[in-house]
Structures are given as C-alpha cells and as structure tokens.
PDB file of C-alpha atoms in Angstrom:
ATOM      1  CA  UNK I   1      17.821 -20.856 -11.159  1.00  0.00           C
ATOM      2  CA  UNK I   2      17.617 -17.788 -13.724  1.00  0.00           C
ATOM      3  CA  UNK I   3      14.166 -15.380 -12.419  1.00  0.00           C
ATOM      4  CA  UNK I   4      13.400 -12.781 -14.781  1.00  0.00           C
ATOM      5  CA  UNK I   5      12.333  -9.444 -12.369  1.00  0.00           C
ATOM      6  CA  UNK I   6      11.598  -5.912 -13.051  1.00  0.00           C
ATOM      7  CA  UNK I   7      11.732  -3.209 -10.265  1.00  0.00           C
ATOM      8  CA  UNK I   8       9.353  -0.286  -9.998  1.00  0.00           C
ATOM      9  CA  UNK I   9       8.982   2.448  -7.284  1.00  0.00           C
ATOM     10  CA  UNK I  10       5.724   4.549  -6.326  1.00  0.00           C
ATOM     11  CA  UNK I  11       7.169   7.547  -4.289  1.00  0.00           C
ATOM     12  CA  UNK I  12       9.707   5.600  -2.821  1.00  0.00           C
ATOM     13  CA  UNK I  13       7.822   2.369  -2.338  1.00  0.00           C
ATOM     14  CA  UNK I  14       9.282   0.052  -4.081  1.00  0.00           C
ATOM     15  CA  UNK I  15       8.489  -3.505  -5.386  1.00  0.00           C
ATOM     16  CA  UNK I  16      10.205  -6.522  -7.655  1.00  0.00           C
ATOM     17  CA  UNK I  17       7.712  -7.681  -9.845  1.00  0.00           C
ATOM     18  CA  UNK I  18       7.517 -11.150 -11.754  1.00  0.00           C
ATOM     19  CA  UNK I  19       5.257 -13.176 -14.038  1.00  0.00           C
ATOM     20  CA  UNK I  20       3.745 -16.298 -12.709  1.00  0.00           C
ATOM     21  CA  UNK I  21       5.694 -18.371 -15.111  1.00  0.00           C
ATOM     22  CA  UNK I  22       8.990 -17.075 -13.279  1.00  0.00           C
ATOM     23  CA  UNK I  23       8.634 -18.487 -10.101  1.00  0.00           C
ATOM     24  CA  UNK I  24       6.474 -21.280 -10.783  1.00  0.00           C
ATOM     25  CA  UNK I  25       8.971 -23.746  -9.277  1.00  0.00           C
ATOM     26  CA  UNK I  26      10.136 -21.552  -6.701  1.00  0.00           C
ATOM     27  CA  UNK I  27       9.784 -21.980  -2.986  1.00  0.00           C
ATOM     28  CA  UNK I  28       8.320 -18.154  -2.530  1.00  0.00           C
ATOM     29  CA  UNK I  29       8.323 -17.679   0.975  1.00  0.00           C
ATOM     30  CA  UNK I  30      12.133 -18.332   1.082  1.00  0.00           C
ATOM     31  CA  UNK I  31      12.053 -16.716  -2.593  1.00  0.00           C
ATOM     32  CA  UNK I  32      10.798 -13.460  -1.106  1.00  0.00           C
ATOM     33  CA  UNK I  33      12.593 -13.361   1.830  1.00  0.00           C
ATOM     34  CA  UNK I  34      15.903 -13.817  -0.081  1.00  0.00           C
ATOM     35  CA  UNK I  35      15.189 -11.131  -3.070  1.00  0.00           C
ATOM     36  CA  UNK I  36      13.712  -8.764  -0.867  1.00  0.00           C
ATOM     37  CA  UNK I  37      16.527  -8.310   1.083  1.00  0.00           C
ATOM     38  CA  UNK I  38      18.609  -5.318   0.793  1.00  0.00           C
ATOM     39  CA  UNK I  39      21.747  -6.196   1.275  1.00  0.00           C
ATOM     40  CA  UNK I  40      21.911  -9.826  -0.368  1.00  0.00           C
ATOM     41  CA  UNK I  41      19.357  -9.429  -2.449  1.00  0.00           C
ATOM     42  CA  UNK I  42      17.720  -6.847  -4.935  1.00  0.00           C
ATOM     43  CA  UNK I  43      15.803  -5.106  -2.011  1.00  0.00           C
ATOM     44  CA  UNK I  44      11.883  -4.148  -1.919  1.00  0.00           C
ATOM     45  CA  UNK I  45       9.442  -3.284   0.664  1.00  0.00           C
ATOM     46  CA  UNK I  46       6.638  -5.724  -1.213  1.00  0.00           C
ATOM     47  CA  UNK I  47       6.787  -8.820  -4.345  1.00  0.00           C
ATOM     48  CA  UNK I  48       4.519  -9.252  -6.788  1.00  0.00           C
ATOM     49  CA  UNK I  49       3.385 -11.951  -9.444  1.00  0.00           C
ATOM     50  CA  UNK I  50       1.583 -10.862 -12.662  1.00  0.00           C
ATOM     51  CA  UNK I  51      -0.960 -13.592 -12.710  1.00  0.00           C
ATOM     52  CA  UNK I  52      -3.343 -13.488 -15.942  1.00  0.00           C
ATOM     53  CA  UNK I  53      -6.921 -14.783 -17.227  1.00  0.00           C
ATOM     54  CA  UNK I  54      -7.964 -13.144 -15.674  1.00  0.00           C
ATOM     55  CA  UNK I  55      -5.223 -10.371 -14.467  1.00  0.00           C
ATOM     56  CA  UNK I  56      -4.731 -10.604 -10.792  1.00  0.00           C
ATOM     57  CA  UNK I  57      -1.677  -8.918  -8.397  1.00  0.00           C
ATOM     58  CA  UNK I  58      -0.298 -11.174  -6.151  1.00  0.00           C
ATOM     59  CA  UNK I  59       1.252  -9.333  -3.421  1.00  0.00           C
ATOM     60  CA  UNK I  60       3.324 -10.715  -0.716  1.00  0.00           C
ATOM     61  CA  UNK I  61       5.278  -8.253   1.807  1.00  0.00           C
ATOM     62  CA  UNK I  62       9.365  -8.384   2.191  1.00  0.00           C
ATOM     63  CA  UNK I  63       8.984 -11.099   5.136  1.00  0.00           C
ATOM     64  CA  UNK I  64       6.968 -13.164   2.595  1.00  0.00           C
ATOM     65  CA  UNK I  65       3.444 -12.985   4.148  1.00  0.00           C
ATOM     66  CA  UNK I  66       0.530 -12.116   1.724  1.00  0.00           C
ATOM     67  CA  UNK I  67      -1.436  -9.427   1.731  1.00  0.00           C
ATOM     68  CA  UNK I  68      -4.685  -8.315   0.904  1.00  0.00           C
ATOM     69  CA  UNK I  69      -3.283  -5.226  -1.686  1.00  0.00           C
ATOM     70  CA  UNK I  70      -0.958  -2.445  -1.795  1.00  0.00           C
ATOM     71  CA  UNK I  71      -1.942   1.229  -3.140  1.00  0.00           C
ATOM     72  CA  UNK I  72       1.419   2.026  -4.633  1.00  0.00           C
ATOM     73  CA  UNK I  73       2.367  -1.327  -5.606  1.00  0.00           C
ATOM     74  CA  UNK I  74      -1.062  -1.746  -7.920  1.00  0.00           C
ATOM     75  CA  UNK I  75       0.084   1.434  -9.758  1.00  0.00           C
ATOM     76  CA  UNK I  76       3.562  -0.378 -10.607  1.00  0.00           C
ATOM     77  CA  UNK I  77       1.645  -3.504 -11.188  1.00  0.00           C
ATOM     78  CA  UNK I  78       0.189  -1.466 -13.855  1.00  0.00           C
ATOM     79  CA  UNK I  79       2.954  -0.190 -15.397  1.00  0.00           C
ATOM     80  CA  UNK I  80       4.003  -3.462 -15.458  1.00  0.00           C
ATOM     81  CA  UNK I  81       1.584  -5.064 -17.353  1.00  0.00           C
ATOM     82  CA  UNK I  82       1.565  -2.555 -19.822  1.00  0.00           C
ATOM     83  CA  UNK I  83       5.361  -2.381 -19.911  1.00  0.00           C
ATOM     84  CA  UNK I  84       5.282  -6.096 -20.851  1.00  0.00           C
ATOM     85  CA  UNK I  85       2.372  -6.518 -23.142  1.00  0.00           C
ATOM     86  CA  UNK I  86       0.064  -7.852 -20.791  1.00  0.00           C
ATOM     87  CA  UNK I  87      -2.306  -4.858 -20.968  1.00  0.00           C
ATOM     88  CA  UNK I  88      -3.289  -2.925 -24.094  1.00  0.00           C
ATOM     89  CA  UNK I  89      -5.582  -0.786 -23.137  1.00  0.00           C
ATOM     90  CA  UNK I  90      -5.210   2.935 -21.170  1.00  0.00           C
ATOM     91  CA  UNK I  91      -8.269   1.321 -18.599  1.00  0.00           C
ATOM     92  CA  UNK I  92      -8.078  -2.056 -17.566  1.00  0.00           C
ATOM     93  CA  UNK I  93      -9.077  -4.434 -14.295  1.00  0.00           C
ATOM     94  CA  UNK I  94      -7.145  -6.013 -11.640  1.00  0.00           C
ATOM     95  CA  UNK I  95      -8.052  -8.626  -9.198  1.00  0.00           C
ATOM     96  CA  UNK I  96      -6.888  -8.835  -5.725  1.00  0.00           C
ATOM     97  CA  UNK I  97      -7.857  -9.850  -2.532  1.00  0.00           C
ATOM     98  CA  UNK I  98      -8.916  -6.434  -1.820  1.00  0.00           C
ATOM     99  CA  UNK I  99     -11.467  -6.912  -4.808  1.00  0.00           C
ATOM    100  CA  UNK I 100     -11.497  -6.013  -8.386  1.00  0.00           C
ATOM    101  CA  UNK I 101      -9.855  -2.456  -8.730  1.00  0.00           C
ATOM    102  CA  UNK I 102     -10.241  -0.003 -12.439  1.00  0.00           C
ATOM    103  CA  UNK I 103      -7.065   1.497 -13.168  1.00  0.00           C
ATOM    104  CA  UNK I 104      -6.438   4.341 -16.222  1.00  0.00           C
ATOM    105  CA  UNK I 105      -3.157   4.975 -17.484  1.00  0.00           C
ATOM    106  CA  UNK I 106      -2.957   8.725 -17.559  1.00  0.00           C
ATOM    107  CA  UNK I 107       0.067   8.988 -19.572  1.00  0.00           C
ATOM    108  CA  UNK I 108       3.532  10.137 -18.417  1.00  0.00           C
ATOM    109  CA  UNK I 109       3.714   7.263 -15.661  1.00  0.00           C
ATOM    110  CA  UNK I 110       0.918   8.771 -13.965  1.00  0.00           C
ATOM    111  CA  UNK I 111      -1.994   6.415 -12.760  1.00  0.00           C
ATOM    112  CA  UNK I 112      -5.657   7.198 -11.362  1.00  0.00           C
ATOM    113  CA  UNK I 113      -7.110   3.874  -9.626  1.00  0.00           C
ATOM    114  CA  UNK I 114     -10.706   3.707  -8.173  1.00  0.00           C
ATOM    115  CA  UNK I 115      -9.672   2.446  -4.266  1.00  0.00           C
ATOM    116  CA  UNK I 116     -13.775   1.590  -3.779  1.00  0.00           C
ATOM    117  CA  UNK I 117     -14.743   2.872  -0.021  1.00  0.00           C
ATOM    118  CA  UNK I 118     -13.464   2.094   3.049  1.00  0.00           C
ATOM    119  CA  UNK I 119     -15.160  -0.819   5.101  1.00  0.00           C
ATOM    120  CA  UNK I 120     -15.441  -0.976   9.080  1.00  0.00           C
ATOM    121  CA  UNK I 121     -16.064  -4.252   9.991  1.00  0.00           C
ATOM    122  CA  UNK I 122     -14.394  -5.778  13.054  1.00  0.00           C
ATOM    123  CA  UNK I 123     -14.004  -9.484  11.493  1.00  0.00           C
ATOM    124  CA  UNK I 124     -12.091  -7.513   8.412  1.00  0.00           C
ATOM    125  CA  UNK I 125      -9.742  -5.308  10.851  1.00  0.00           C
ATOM    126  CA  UNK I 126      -9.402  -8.829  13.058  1.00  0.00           C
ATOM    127  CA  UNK I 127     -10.523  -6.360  15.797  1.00  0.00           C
ATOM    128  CA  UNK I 128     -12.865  -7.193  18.957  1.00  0.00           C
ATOM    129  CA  UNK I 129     -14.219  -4.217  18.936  1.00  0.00           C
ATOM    130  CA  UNK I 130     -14.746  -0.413  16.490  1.00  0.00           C
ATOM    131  CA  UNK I 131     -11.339   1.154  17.603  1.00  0.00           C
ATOM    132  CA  UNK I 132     -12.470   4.888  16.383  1.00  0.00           C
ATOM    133  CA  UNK I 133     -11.240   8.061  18.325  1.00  0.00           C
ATOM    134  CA  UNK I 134      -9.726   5.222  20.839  1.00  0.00           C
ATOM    135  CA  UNK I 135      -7.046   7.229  23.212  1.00  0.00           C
ATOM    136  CA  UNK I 136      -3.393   5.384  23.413  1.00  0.00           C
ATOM    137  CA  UNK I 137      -0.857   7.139  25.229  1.00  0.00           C
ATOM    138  CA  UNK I 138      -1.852  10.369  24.200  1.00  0.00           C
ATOM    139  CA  UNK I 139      -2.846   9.389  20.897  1.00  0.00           C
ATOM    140  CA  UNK I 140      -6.005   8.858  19.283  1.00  0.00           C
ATOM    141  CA  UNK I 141      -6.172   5.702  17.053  1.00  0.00           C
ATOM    142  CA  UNK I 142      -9.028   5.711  14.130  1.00  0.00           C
ATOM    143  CA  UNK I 143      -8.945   2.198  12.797  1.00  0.00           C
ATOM    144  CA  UNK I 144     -10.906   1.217   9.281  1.00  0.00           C
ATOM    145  CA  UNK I 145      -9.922  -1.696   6.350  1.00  0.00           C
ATOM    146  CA  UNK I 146      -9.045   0.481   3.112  1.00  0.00           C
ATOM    147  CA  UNK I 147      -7.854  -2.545   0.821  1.00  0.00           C
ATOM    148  CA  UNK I 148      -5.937  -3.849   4.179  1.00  0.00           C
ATOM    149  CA  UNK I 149      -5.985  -3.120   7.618  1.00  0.00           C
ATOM    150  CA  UNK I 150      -5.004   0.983   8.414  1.00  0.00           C
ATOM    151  CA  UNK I 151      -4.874   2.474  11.630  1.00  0.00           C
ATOM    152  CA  UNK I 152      -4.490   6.612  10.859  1.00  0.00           C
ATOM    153  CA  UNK I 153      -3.088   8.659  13.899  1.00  0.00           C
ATOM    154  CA  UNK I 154      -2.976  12.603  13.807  1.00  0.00           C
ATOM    155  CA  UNK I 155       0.704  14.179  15.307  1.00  0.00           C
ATOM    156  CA  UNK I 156       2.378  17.387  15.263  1.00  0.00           C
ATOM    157  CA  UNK I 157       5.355  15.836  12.723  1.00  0.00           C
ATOM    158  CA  UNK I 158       4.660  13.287  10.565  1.00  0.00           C
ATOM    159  CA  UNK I 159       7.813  12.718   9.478  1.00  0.00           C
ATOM    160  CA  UNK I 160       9.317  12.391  12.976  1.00  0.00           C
ATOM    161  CA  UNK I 161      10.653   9.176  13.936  1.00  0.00           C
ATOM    162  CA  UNK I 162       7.889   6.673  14.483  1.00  0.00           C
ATOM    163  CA  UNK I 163       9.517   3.513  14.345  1.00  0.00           C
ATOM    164  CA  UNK I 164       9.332   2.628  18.080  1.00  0.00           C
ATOM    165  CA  UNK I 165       5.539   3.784  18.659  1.00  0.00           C
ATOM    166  CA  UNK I 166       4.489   2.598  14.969  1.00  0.00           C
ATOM    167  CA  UNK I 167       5.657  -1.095  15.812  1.00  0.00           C
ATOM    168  CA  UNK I 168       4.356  -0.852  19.370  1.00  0.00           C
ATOM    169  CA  UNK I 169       0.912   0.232  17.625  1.00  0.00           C
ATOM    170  CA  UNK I 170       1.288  -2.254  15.035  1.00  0.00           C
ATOM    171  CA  UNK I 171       2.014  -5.092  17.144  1.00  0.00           C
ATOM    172  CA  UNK I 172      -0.232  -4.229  20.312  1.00  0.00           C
ATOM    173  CA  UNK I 173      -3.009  -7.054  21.453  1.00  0.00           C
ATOM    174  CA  UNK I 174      -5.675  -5.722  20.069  1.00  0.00           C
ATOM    175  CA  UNK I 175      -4.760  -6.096  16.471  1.00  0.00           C
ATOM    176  CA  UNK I 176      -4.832  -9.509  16.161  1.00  0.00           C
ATOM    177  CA  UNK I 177      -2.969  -9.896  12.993  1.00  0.00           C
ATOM    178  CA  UNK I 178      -1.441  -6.395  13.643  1.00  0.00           C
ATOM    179  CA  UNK I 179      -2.376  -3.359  12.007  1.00  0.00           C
ATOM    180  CA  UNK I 180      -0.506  -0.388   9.371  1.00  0.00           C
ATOM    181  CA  UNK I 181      -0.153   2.530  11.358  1.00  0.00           C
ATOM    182  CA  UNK I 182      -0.233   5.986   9.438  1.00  0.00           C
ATOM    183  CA  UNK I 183       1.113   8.963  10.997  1.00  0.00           C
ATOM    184  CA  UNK I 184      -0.845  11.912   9.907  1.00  0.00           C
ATOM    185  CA  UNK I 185       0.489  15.816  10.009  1.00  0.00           C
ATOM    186  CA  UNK I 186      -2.344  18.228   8.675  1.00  0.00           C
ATOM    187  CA  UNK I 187      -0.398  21.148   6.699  1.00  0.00           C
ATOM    188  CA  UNK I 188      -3.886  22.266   5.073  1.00  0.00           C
ATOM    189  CA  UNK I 189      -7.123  21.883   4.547  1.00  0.00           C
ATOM    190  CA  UNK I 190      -6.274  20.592   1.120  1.00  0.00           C
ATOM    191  CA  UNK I 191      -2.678  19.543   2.061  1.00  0.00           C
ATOM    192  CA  UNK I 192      -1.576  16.340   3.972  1.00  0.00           C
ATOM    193  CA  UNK I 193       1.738  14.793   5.443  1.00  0.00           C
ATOM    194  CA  UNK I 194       1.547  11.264   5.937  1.00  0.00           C
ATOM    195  CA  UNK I 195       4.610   8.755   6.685  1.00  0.00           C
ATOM    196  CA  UNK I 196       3.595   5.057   7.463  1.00  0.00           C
ATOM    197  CA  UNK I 197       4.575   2.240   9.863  1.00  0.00           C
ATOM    198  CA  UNK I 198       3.530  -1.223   7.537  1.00  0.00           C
ATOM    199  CA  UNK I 199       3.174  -4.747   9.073  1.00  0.00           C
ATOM    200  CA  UNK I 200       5.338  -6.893   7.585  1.00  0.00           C
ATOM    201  CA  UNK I 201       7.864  -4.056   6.304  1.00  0.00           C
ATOM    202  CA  UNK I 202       8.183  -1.517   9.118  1.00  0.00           C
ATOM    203  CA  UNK I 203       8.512   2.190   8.159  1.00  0.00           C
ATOM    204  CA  UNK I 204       8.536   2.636   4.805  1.00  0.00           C
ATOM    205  CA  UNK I 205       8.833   5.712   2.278  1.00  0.00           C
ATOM    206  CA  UNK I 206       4.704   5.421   1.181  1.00  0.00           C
ATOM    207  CA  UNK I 207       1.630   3.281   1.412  1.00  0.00           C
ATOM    208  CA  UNK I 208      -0.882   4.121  -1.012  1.00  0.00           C
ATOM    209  CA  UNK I 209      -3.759   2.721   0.981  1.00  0.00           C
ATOM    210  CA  UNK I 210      -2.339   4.310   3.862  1.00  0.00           C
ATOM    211  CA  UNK I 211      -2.650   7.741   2.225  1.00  0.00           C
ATOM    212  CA  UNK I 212      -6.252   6.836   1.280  1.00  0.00           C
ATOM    213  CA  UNK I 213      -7.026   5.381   4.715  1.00  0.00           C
ATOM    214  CA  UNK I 214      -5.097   8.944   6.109  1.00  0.00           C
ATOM    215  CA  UNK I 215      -6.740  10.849   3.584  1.00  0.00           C
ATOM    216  CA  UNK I 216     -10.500   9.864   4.246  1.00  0.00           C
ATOM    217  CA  UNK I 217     -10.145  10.387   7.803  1.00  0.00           C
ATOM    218  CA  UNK I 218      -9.133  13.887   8.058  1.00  0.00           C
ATOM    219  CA  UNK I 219     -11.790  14.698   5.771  1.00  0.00           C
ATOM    220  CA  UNK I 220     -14.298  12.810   7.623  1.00  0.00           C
ATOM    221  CA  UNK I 221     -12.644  13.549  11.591  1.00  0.00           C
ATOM    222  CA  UNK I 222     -10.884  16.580  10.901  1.00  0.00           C
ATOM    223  CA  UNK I 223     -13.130  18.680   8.314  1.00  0.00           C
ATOM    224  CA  UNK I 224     -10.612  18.579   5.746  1.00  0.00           C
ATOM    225  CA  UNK I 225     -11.370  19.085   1.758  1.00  0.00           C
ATOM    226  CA  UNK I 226     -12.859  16.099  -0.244  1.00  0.00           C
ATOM    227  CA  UNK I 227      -9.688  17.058  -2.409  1.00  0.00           C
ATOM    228  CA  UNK I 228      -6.363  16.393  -0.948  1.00  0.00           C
ATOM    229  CA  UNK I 229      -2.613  16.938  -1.702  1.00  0.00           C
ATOM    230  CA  UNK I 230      -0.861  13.853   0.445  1.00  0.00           C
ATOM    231  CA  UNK I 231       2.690  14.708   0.752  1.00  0.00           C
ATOM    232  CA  UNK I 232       5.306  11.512   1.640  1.00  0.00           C
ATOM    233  CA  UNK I 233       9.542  11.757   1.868  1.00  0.00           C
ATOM    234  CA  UNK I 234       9.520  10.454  -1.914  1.00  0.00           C
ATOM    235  CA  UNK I 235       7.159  11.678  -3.376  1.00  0.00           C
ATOM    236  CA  UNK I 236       3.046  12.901  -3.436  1.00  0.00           C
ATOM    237  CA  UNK I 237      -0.503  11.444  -4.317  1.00  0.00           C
ATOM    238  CA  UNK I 238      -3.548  13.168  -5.032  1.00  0.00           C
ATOM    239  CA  UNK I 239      -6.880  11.843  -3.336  1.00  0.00           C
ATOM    240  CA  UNK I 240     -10.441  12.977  -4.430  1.00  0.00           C
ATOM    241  CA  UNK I 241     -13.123  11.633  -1.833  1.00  0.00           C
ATOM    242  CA  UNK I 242     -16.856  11.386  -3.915  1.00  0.00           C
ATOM    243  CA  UNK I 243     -19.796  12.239  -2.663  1.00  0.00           C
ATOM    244  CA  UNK I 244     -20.677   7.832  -1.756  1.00  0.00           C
ATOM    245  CA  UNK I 245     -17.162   8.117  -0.167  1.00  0.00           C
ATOM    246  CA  UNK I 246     -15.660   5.978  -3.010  1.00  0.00           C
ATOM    247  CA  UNK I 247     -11.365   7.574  -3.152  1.00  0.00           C
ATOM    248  CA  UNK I 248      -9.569   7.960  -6.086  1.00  0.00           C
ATOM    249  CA  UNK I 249      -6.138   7.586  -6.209  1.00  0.00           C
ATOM    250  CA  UNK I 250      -3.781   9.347  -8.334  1.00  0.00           C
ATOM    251  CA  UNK I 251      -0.190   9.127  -8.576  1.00  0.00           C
ATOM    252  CA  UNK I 252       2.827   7.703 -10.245  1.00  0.00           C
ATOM    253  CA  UNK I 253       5.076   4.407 -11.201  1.00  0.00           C
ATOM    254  CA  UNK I 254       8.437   4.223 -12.309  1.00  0.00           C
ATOM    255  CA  UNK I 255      10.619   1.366 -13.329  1.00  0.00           C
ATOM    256  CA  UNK I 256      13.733   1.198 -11.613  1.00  0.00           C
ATOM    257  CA  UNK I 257      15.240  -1.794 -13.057  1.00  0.00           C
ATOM    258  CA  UNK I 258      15.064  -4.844 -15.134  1.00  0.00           C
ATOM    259  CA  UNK I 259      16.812  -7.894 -15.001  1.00  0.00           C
ATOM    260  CA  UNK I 260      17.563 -11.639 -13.406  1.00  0.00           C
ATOM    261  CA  UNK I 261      17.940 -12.662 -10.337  1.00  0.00           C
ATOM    262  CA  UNK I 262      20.361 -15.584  -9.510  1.00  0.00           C
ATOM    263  CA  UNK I 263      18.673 -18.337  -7.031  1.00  0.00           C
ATOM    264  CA  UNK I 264      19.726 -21.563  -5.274  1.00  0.00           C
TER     265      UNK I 264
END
C-alpha cells in the first residue's frame, strides 16, 4: 500500500502530513506508529490528516494517541493546505479538538494563528485539584489547558537535560492522563527560553502550545512583557498576550519533504 505524505517542520518540530483519502483504509494506530518511527520509518514527533468540509487537523502523536492540537503542527497544517490547493485564501479556519483556530499566511512561510485564551478547569487538565505555584522537589509546577494539557516550570537552564524529571512530571499520579511539561529559562523581560517534555513524544525540539502555555505564565507569574521573544534549539516564536488574555502566535513552517510511503 502506496501513502502519499508530505513532511513539514516548525522549529524543529516536525510532522508527516496526509489527506484523509490516503489512509482511509489504513489501520492508523499501527500506521502511525510505523511511519513515525525514526529509524524504520520516515520519523516525526506528531501525524496529521487534512480532513475537509469543513477543514479540520487531525492530530495524533508518534505513539499513535490523539490529541487535542499542536501549536507548531497547525502552522504546517497550514502550509499544507495551501501547498496542496486546499486553501486559497491568506486567512482561513481550522477545526480541532482544541476548537476552531484563524490562521493568516504572512508570506515567506511565516504564520500568525489566534491560540484563543488559556482555560483552567480541572475536568480539562484531568486534574483533582488547581495545581498553580504547587512545590515538587524544588520546583514549582503552574498547570493550565492551552489547546492541550501544559504544565510550565521556571529553571535556571532550560535547555539542560530534562528528560528524567520531564517524564517523572509528565507521568506523576496526579495527571491523570499525564501532562506536557515546559521548562522555562527567563533571559528577559521580553525574551524567553523554553524546551519541552510532550506526552506521547518525550523531549522534543518545540511545542507551540507549550511556548504559549510558557509564554502566558511568565507574563502573568513572573511580570514579564505582554510581548515575548520565545527562543527553542531550532528555532523561535513570537507571542503577543492581548489585553482579554487571548495569545497570538507567530512563527514559521517549512516543508521538508514530499513523497510515498511504502506499507504492509
């Protein structure tokens, strides 16, 4: 079986993208898990289907469960669609579980996509109880649901090694269907450093709802700007905070590859 793929990154986070016809007879858990994987198969961090009237993203993570949206991966989803006709216009709507998020091409693979405000409820988070300035070992844990589940926590380094403490976070009790855990370094009051722990992944090179989640925060916790420079290993988004605490997102999508991928 012959599926037609693209692959796009957003500073480093990188997706396969297909359109529902492609895998319409595919078994996509085992689909995911196969064409996801980077040594057998193409290799992503997340896998999306292009579903249409009306347009909706369809993301699943690299171990094939679904989730509710992905920051970086909507801005390749958008290059995407326009890549392959699906979108004409520079603005245009996208359904997700998340809810219905307005994206504008900005030209030169650049993207600016309204990410709504950021939501606190427990039954969302799949949290007993508000974990918000919580101390764990030393750390203090600020959970909130920006598009998915996001746990920010502010350290010296962000781009130390966090595997070991970002799965234990991630995985702990009290997340009952785990959590993303952003490590946060403040450079700035405009500037941010931000390198993320994802369920479902591990660490990866960005999270755009992450760097939201991060983002909102330090401006809220931390008395950061409402304007703010988020800097990742691959690559940087900008993040304006309005005055109803709606973010915007900017930042940019690149196709890596294009192709078909060969499955049994």
């Amino acid at each position: 079986m012959k599926i037609p793929f693209a692959k796009y990154h957003g500073c480093g986070n990188d997706f396969i993208l297909v359109k529902e016809d492609a895998v319409k007879k595919a078994d996509l858990p085992s689909l995911i898990v196969s064409i996801c994987d980077r040594h057998c198969g193409i290799g992503a961090d997340g896998f999306m289907i292009a579903k249409t009237d009306p347009l909706e993203m369809i993301y699943y993570n690299q171990d094939g469960s679904r989730a509710p949206m992905c920051g970086n991966g909507i801005r390749c989803f958008s290059k995407f669609c326009l890549d392959e006709g699906i979108v004409t216009k520079e603005s245009f709507a996208i359904k997700t579980l998340a809810g219905t998020k307005v994206i504008e091409s900005c030209g030169h693979d650049w993207f600016r996509v309204n990410m709504e405000k950021p939501l606190f409820d427990t039954r969302l988070c799949k949290i007993d109880q508000p974990i918000w300035n919580m101390k764990y070992k030393g750390l203090h844990l600020y959970t909130l649901f920006m598009s998915t589940i996001h746990t920010v926590v502010f350290v010296e380094d962000a781009f130390a090694d966090i595997e070991s403490i970002g799965r234990e976070i991630c995985e702990h009790e009290m997340f009952h269907e785990q959590t993303n855990v952003n490590f946060v370094q403040i450079v700035d009051d405009h500037t941010l450093k931000v390198q993320t722990y994802e369920r479902g992944c591990g660490v990866t090179l960005a999270c755009g709802t992450g760097v939201c989640a991060s983002a909102y925060v330090a401006y809220k916790e931390k008395g950061c700007a409402s304007r703010l420079h988020v800097e990742m290993k691959k690559g940087a988004l900008d993040i304006e905070i309005l005055a109803d605490d709606t973010l915007i997102m900017q930042g940019p999508a690149e196709k890596i590859a294009k192709g078909e991928y060969y499955y049994d």
